Amino acid sequence: MNKHRLLWVVVALLISIVPTIAQDDLAEEQVVTAVMESSVSVIHPSAVGGGQRDWTRVTFAAPFVRTPEGELEPWLATGYEVSDDGLEYTISLEPEAIFSDGTPITAESLKEAWEWGVKVENIPSWGGLMTIFEPIVGIPEVSAGESDDAEGLVVVDDHTLTIVLSRPVIGFQDALGSYLTGIVKADDDLDNPDYWRSPTTAGPFTLTWNPDTDEVDLTRNDNWWGEPATLTEIHYRLISDVQTKLIAYENDEIAVFKDTGGLLDQISQTHADEMIPIPGLGFFFLAVSNQVEPTTDVHLRRALLYAIDHETVIGALFPNHPVASTIVQGSTVCYNADLTIPYDPELAREELAMSEYGSAENVPPVQVYFYTSIDFWGRILTAYQQQWQENLGIEVQLNGVDTYDDTVGNVYRFSGGPTINDPSDILTKFAAQNGNYAAVANYTPPEELSALIEEANSLPMDAENRCDVYQDVENQLIVEEAAVWPQIGVPYNWVVKPYIQGFETSLNQDINWESIVVLAN
Amino acid sequence: MTTYVLRRLLHMIPTLLGVILITFTLGYYGPGDPLQYQLGEQIPPDPEQLARLRELYGLDRPFHEQLVDYIVGLAQGDMGMSISVQAKRPIRDMLGTGLGVSLQLGGAAAVLIFVIGVPLGMLAAYKHNSLIDYIIVSFSAMLPTIPVFVLAPLLLILAVLQLKILPYSFGWEGLLDPRAILPLFILVVGPLLTIVRQTRSAVLEALPQDYVRTAKAKGLGNRQVMMRHILKNALAPVVTSMGFVVASLLTGSLFIESIFGIPGFGKLIYDGLRSFDYPLILGTTLVSSFIIMASNFIVDMIYPLLDPRVNLD
């Protein structure tokens, strides 16, 4: 046997051995138990808002999925094209795609699914699919029950669907990678509540839901058109108590859970190596009205902002939580790491002196509203209340409430985040005249600021100064206008047993169950 | 007797109507809006959309129309649909399932409380001011002072993670599954003190009575005197207390069910309150009221069996 032949034999042997070793490493039972934190309120993807998004990706396939880096990857669709004017998105569907019952998925299937999903009786109170599909021509009418046919969803052929928008929307393609756009089989009896116990799915797994016991079980779908999943079953079980969740994890009853901050201090110490941060999430912030006295005065707003040391207060109260100083958070495009909120009592007093009130005695009580349902805000705001008193002598009243019923307050505690990996979405909500967050906080942005966000949104994606303009908008909102006071970055993490391999997550907070394997342990 | 039973049952109807009226009024005129509440602090939908949803759930109609519709529906066995659940589950089904679990757990706890509490109370009374008495009273007084949200994780860590005598920390697979042990234990220790102390003081009160002395003079042994004479007389106040205990156990334990992931009635109360699910709050309040009334009724029916002097006619 010559050297070359020997080499080839060795290579061939190695190739044949490697998969064998990998196969041997796998656990005999490819079954995972994960946790859901609250009862399942809805199965159909167009209304999924909370923990249920974990499994929506693998049961009701959306046109695309997101990678951990925020990129779109083919899922139900193979690709898309955008018209030059940004008004038409043509998506090509995977020709082999079929529902779990074996029937083909066509462009008509997708159109019908979405038309069903936007109907008012099928969307949740916060908007669901409508929050991203409202710009599609004809969708508002379908949602309102005025029409059954969304003109903006045009079936070109069996595997091609064109989406026509009524106005250009920056990053609309990212919406096609949202779990909200997952497909359901509209021919089925979707209006029957019992249907959702075992719906027809479209993805690597089928789903059964027992609402009586709050159990959801995913089973590998034999009619999945892609590479078959290694996992055969995934069990979701309800554990709403955070301590029980951790005990169950340490007792190996569950292999995966999501921590939304309640266990951050504990898991950072005991399970740091098993934590997988969820990228691109939102933040808690205080939003300031410029329509209610005394915060109509920009100098007073600045004085209030500069008089609180939010980094020290939050760092002391929540040492493991990321302090937020920006609206666009760390893992989102155009994040500005250099943006800092000044804590400068002297500057704060100067701003107060420049305000129309001149001094603290003339300032009417500032009203701060927060939800009592999240108890730590009471502690944070009490610290700020003392700093406002000490640094400015201003009286601030804290109002813990269940709901924000009116807009009589000056400062409101909110949370928010981007729906796409781009600053346009989140900053527009604050800086545009009709921005959602601006509206709920009773804040009217100055026209120059709104013009600036419009300018930013009109820039081509590859424009060199795009990030600069967005960061300018952000700086104005926070430091100049003192209208948005970022507080805490949302510290969401998956905690995953080491024997679960291949685990990835994205901005959607979903899990790539289709690629995960369980190692023998 | 029959007249008494019928009268008591008929009295339940106006009481339940009163409960409905109060709950409905508080829900309707109280602060907050169920849909607005679910909206939370996130992006608001446009007002027209909110109005359409309000219309869809019938929340846009006047108070009296909603109230009458609810009562008429209730008479037909319809308790409405959950508004926080997009899958639109009927409240009746949700309550049926949750109540089934809580009845098992609460029923078993009630039996254990009676079976353990009464003998312990008797023993403590019989050996009063002895070490046994002190131990029984101290333990039955100590455990309930630890809040459930402290006791439950402590026991979980101890039994599941440290001693490994229990394999599971959460879930519900029926009363005979090991998962039921810890929640049952915690459910039992809470009210145990009440029954132990009630039995102890009732037995202590009965011990010096003439009928006890007579029974002993007739030559009956201590056990016979205790079981046949003392216990029967001492049970009346214990049964009254058990009525309250059973009612509170059957209506579920919000904390225990939440901590151990048990899909019971207490969890439904929690879910309803958390999501401001108006029909679910109404349903759970109504069923809780009914359970309390039914338990009082049953207690009243037991009295004549314990004390022949009580005549329900």
PDB file of C-alpha atoms in Angstrom, chain A residues 205-340:
ATOM      1  CA  PHE A 205     -42.592  20.317  15.269  1.00  0.00           C
ATOM      2  CA  THR A 206     -46.264  19.707  15.853  1.00  0.00           C
ATOM      3  CA  LEU A 207     -47.962  21.008  18.957  1.00  0.00           C
ATOM      4  CA  THR A 208     -50.521  19.860  21.482  1.00  0.00           C
ATOM      5  CA  TRP A 209     -51.848  22.118  24.203  1.00  0.00           C
ATOM      6  CA  ASN A 210     -53.734  21.108  27.296  1.00  0.00           C
ATOM      7  CA  PRO A 211     -55.237  24.322  28.659  1.00  0.00           C
ATOM      8  CA  ASP A 212     -56.552  22.528  31.729  1.00  0.00           C
ATOM      9  CA  THR A 213     -53.089  21.611  32.937  1.00  0.00           C
ATOM     10  CA  ASP A 214     -51.154  24.349  31.179  1.00  0.00           C
ATOM     11  CA  GLU A 215     -49.001  21.877  29.313  1.00  0.00           C
ATOM     12  CA  VAL A 216     -47.647  22.260  25.808  1.00  0.00           C
ATOM     13  CA  ASP A 217     -45.894  19.400  24.062  1.00  0.00           C
ATOM     14  CA  LEU A 218     -44.013  19.641  20.802  1.00  0.00           C
ATOM     15  CA  THR A 219     -43.399  16.509  18.765  1.00  0.00           C
ATOM     16  CA  ARG A 220     -41.105  16.160  15.771  1.00  0.00           C
ATOM     17  CA  ASN A 221     -43.074  16.805  12.584  1.00  0.00           C
ATOM     18  CA  ASP A 222     -42.630  14.127   9.930  1.00  0.00           C
ATOM     19  CA  ASN A 223     -44.014  16.530   7.360  1.00  0.00           C
ATOM     20  CA  TRP A 224     -41.368  19.195   7.915  1.00  0.00           C
ATOM     21  CA  TRP A 225     -39.768  20.030   4.623  1.00  0.00           C
ATOM     22  CA  GLY A 226     -36.322  20.828   6.012  1.00  0.00           C
ATOM     23  CA  GLU A 227     -33.668  18.802   7.780  1.00  0.00           C
ATOM     24  CA  PRO A 228     -35.442  16.681  10.418  1.00  0.00           C
ATOM     25  CA  ALA A 229     -34.915  17.816  13.989  1.00  0.00           C
ATOM     26  CA  THR A 230     -32.892  15.580  16.281  1.00  0.00           C
ATOM     27  CA  LEU A 231     -35.134  16.282  19.243  1.00  0.00           C
ATOM     28  CA  THR A 232     -38.211  14.095  19.267  1.00  0.00           C
ATOM     29  CA  GLU A 233     -40.178  15.877  21.958  1.00  0.00           C
ATOM     30  CA  ILE A 234     -40.109  19.155  23.822  1.00  0.00           C
ATOM     31  CA  HIS A 235     -42.267  19.547  26.900  1.00  0.00           C
ATOM     32  CA  TYR A 236     -43.230  22.970  28.172  1.00  0.00           C
ATOM     33  CA  ARG A 237     -44.367  23.100  31.758  1.00  0.00           C
ATOM     34  CA  LEU A 238     -45.727  25.999  33.743  1.00  0.00           C
ATOM     35  CA  ILE A 239     -43.675  27.245  36.684  1.00  0.00           C
ATOM     36  CA  SER A 240     -44.589  30.774  37.620  1.00  0.00           C
ATOM     37  CA  ASP A 241     -42.599  30.940  40.832  1.00  0.00           C
ATOM     38  CA  VAL A 242     -39.009  31.911  40.106  1.00  0.00           C
ATOM     39  CA  GLN A 243     -37.494  30.043  43.045  1.00  0.00           C
ATOM     40  CA  THR A 244     -39.316  26.842  42.124  1.00  0.00           C
ATOM     41  CA  LYS A 245     -38.016  27.301  38.599  1.00  0.00           C
ATOM     42  CA  LEU A 246     -34.446  27.398  39.814  1.00  0.00           C
ATOM     43  CA  ILE A 247     -34.973  24.430  42.148  1.00  0.00           C
ATOM     44  CA  ALA A 248     -36.527  22.430  39.298  1.00  0.00           C
ATOM     45  CA  TYR A 249     -33.564  23.349  37.092  1.00  0.00           C
ATOM     46  CA  GLU A 250     -31.043  22.299  39.715  1.00  0.00           C
ATOM     47  CA  ASN A 251     -33.007  19.099  40.243  1.00  0.00           C
ATOM     48  CA  ASP A 252     -32.721  18.370  36.501  1.00  0.00           C
ATOM     49  CA  GLU A 253     -36.483  18.379  36.032  1.00  0.00           C
ATOM     50  CA  ILE A 254     -36.103  21.108  33.445  1.00  0.00           C
ATOM     51  CA  ALA A 255     -33.238  21.788  31.101  1.00  0.00           C
ATOM     52  CA  VAL A 256     -34.072  25.263  29.827  1.00  0.00           C
ATOM     53  CA  PHE A 257     -35.683  28.329  31.318  1.00  0.00           C
ATOM     54  CA  LYS A 258     -35.808  32.023  30.672  1.00  0.00           C
ATOM     55  CA  ASP A 259     -34.932  34.470  33.409  1.00  0.00           C
ATOM     56  CA  THR A 260     -36.410  37.914  33.025  1.00  0.00           C
ATOM     57  CA  GLY A 261     -34.404  39.398  35.864  1.00  0.00           C
ATOM     58  CA  GLY A 262     -35.998  37.752  38.880  1.00  0.00           C
ATOM     59  CA  LEU A 263     -33.139  35.304  39.353  1.00  0.00           C
ATOM     60  CA  LEU A 264     -30.369  37.345  37.814  1.00  0.00           C
ATOM     61  CA  ASP A 265     -28.441  37.837  41.050  1.00  0.00           C
ATOM     62  CA  GLN A 266     -28.567  34.124  41.881  1.00  0.00           C
ATOM     63  CA  ILE A 267     -27.839  32.668  38.467  1.00  0.00           C
ATOM     64  CA  SER A 268     -25.017  35.128  37.850  1.00  0.00           C
ATOM     65  CA  GLN A 269     -23.246  33.528  40.798  1.00  0.00           C
ATOM     66  CA  THR A 270     -24.223  29.887  40.416  1.00  0.00           C
ATOM     67  CA  HIS A 271     -24.964  29.306  36.734  1.00  0.00           C
ATOM     68  CA  ALA A 272     -22.990  31.997  34.931  1.00  0.00           C
ATOM     69  CA  ASP A 273     -21.624  29.499  32.395  1.00  0.00           C
ATOM     70  CA  GLU A 274     -25.111  28.316  31.529  1.00  0.00           C
ATOM     71  CA  MET A 275     -26.534  31.771  30.829  1.00  0.00           C
ATOM     72  CA  ILE A 276     -27.209  32.752  27.223  1.00  0.00           C
ATOM     73  CA  PRO A 277     -28.145  36.442  26.948  1.00  0.00           C
ATOM     74  CA  ILE A 278     -31.064  37.320  24.698  1.00  0.00           C
ATOM     75  CA  PRO A 279     -29.829  39.982  22.279  1.00  0.00           C
ATOM     76  CA  GLY A 280     -31.251  43.319  21.304  1.00  0.00           C
ATOM     77  CA  LEU A 281     -33.798  43.701  24.029  1.00  0.00           C
ATOM     78  CA  GLY A 282     -35.425  46.731  25.420  1.00  0.00           C
ATOM     79  CA  PHE A 283     -35.068  48.840  28.510  1.00  0.00           C
ATOM     80  CA  PHE A 284     -36.943  50.434  31.345  1.00  0.00           C
ATOM     81  CA  PHE A 285     -37.180  54.184  31.149  1.00  0.00           C
ATOM     82  CA  LEU A 286     -38.850  57.228  32.589  1.00  0.00           C
ATOM     83  CA  ALA A 287     -40.718  59.323  30.048  1.00  0.00           C
ATOM     84  CA  VAL A 288     -41.390  62.978  30.744  1.00  0.00           C
ATOM     85  CA  SER A 289     -44.392  64.921  29.536  1.00  0.00           C
ATOM     86  CA  ASN A 290     -43.857  68.356  28.058  1.00  0.00           C
ATOM     87  CA  GLN A 291     -47.576  69.050  28.065  1.00  0.00           C
ATOM     88  CA  VAL A 292     -48.199  69.155  31.816  1.00  0.00           C
ATOM     89  CA  GLU A 293     -46.710  71.791  34.089  1.00  0.00           C
ATOM     90  CA  PRO A 294     -44.098  72.113  35.456  1.00  0.00           C
ATOM     91  CA  THR A 295     -42.236  69.778  33.043  1.00  0.00           C
ATOM     92  CA  THR A 296     -43.342  71.882  30.092  1.00  0.00           C
ATOM     93  CA  ASP A 297     -40.117  73.748  30.808  1.00  0.00           C
ATOM     94  CA  VAL A 298     -37.142  72.058  29.162  1.00  0.00           C
ATOM     95  CA  HIS A 299     -34.714  73.557  31.697  1.00  0.00           C
ATOM     96  CA  LEU A 300     -36.654  72.028  34.560  1.00  0.00           C
ATOM     97  CA  ARG A 301     -36.699  68.653  32.777  1.00  0.00           C
ATOM     98  CA  ARG A 302     -32.939  68.843  32.392  1.00  0.00           C
ATOM     99  CA  ALA A 303     -32.525  69.935  36.021  1.00  0.00           C
ATOM    100  CA  LEU A 304     -34.501  66.898  37.157  1.00  0.00           C
ATOM    101  CA  LEU A 305     -32.483  64.570  34.933  1.00  0.00           C
ATOM    102  CA  TYR A 306     -29.074  65.925  35.856  1.00  0.00           C
ATOM    103  CA  ALA A 307     -29.910  65.829  39.576  1.00  0.00           C
ATOM    104  CA  ILE A 308     -30.283  62.056  39.780  1.00  0.00           C
ATOM    105  CA  ASP A 309     -27.399  59.630  39.839  1.00  0.00           C
ATOM    106  CA  HIS A 310     -29.115  56.748  38.089  1.00  0.00           C
ATOM    107  CA  GLU A 311     -25.940  54.729  37.610  1.00  0.00           C
ATOM    108  CA  THR A 312     -25.184  54.691  41.336  1.00  0.00           C
ATOM    109  CA  VAL A 313     -28.771  54.115  42.435  1.00  0.00           C
ATOM    110  CA  ILE A 314     -29.409  51.251  40.031  1.00  0.00           C
ATOM    111  CA  GLY A 315     -25.940  49.843  40.509  1.00  0.00           C
ATOM    112  CA  ALA A 316     -26.501  49.765  44.268  1.00  0.00           C
ATOM    113  CA  LEU A 317     -30.003  48.351  44.186  1.00  0.00           C
ATOM    114  CA  PHE A 318     -29.499  45.890  41.325  1.00  0.00           C
ATOM    115  CA  PRO A 319     -25.812  45.089  41.001  1.00  0.00           C
ATOM    116  CA  ASN A 320     -26.277  42.502  38.261  1.00  0.00           C
ATOM    117  CA  HIS A 321     -28.623  44.548  36.097  1.00  0.00           C
ATOM    118  CA  PRO A 322     -27.233  46.538  33.199  1.00  0.00           C
ATOM    119  CA  VAL A 323     -27.646  50.279  33.677  1.00  0.00           C
ATOM    120  CA  ALA A 324     -29.162  51.824  30.562  1.00  0.00           C
ATOM    121  CA  SER A 325     -28.025  55.209  29.335  1.00  0.00           C
ATOM    122  CA  THR A 326     -29.243  54.874  25.771  1.00  0.00           C
ATOM    123  CA  ILE A 327     -32.481  54.182  23.951  1.00  0.00           C
ATOM    124  CA  VAL A 328     -30.793  52.022  21.341  1.00  0.00           C
ATOM    125  CA  GLN A 329     -29.412  49.192  23.435  1.00  0.00           C
ATOM    126  CA  GLY A 330     -26.049  47.484  23.158  1.00  0.00           C
ATOM    127  CA  SER A 331     -26.795  44.759  20.665  1.00  0.00           C
ATOM    128  CA  THR A 332     -28.776  46.936  18.262  1.00  0.00           C
ATOM    129  CA  VAL A 333     -27.307  48.634  15.213  1.00  0.00           C
ATOM    130  CA  CYS A 334     -26.050  52.201  15.845  1.00  0.00           C
ATOM    131  CA  TYR A 335     -25.684  51.726  19.594  1.00  0.00           C
ATOM    132  CA  ASN A 336     -23.869  54.733  21.031  1.00  0.00           C
ATOM    133  CA  ALA A 337     -21.527  53.521  23.750  1.00  0.00           C
ATOM    134  CA  ASP A 338     -20.265  57.062  24.332  1.00  0.00           C
ATOM    135  CA  LEU A 339     -23.595  58.530  25.301  1.00  0.00           C
ATOM    136  CA  THR A 340     -23.668  59.344  28.987  1.00  0.00           C
TER     137      THR A 340
END
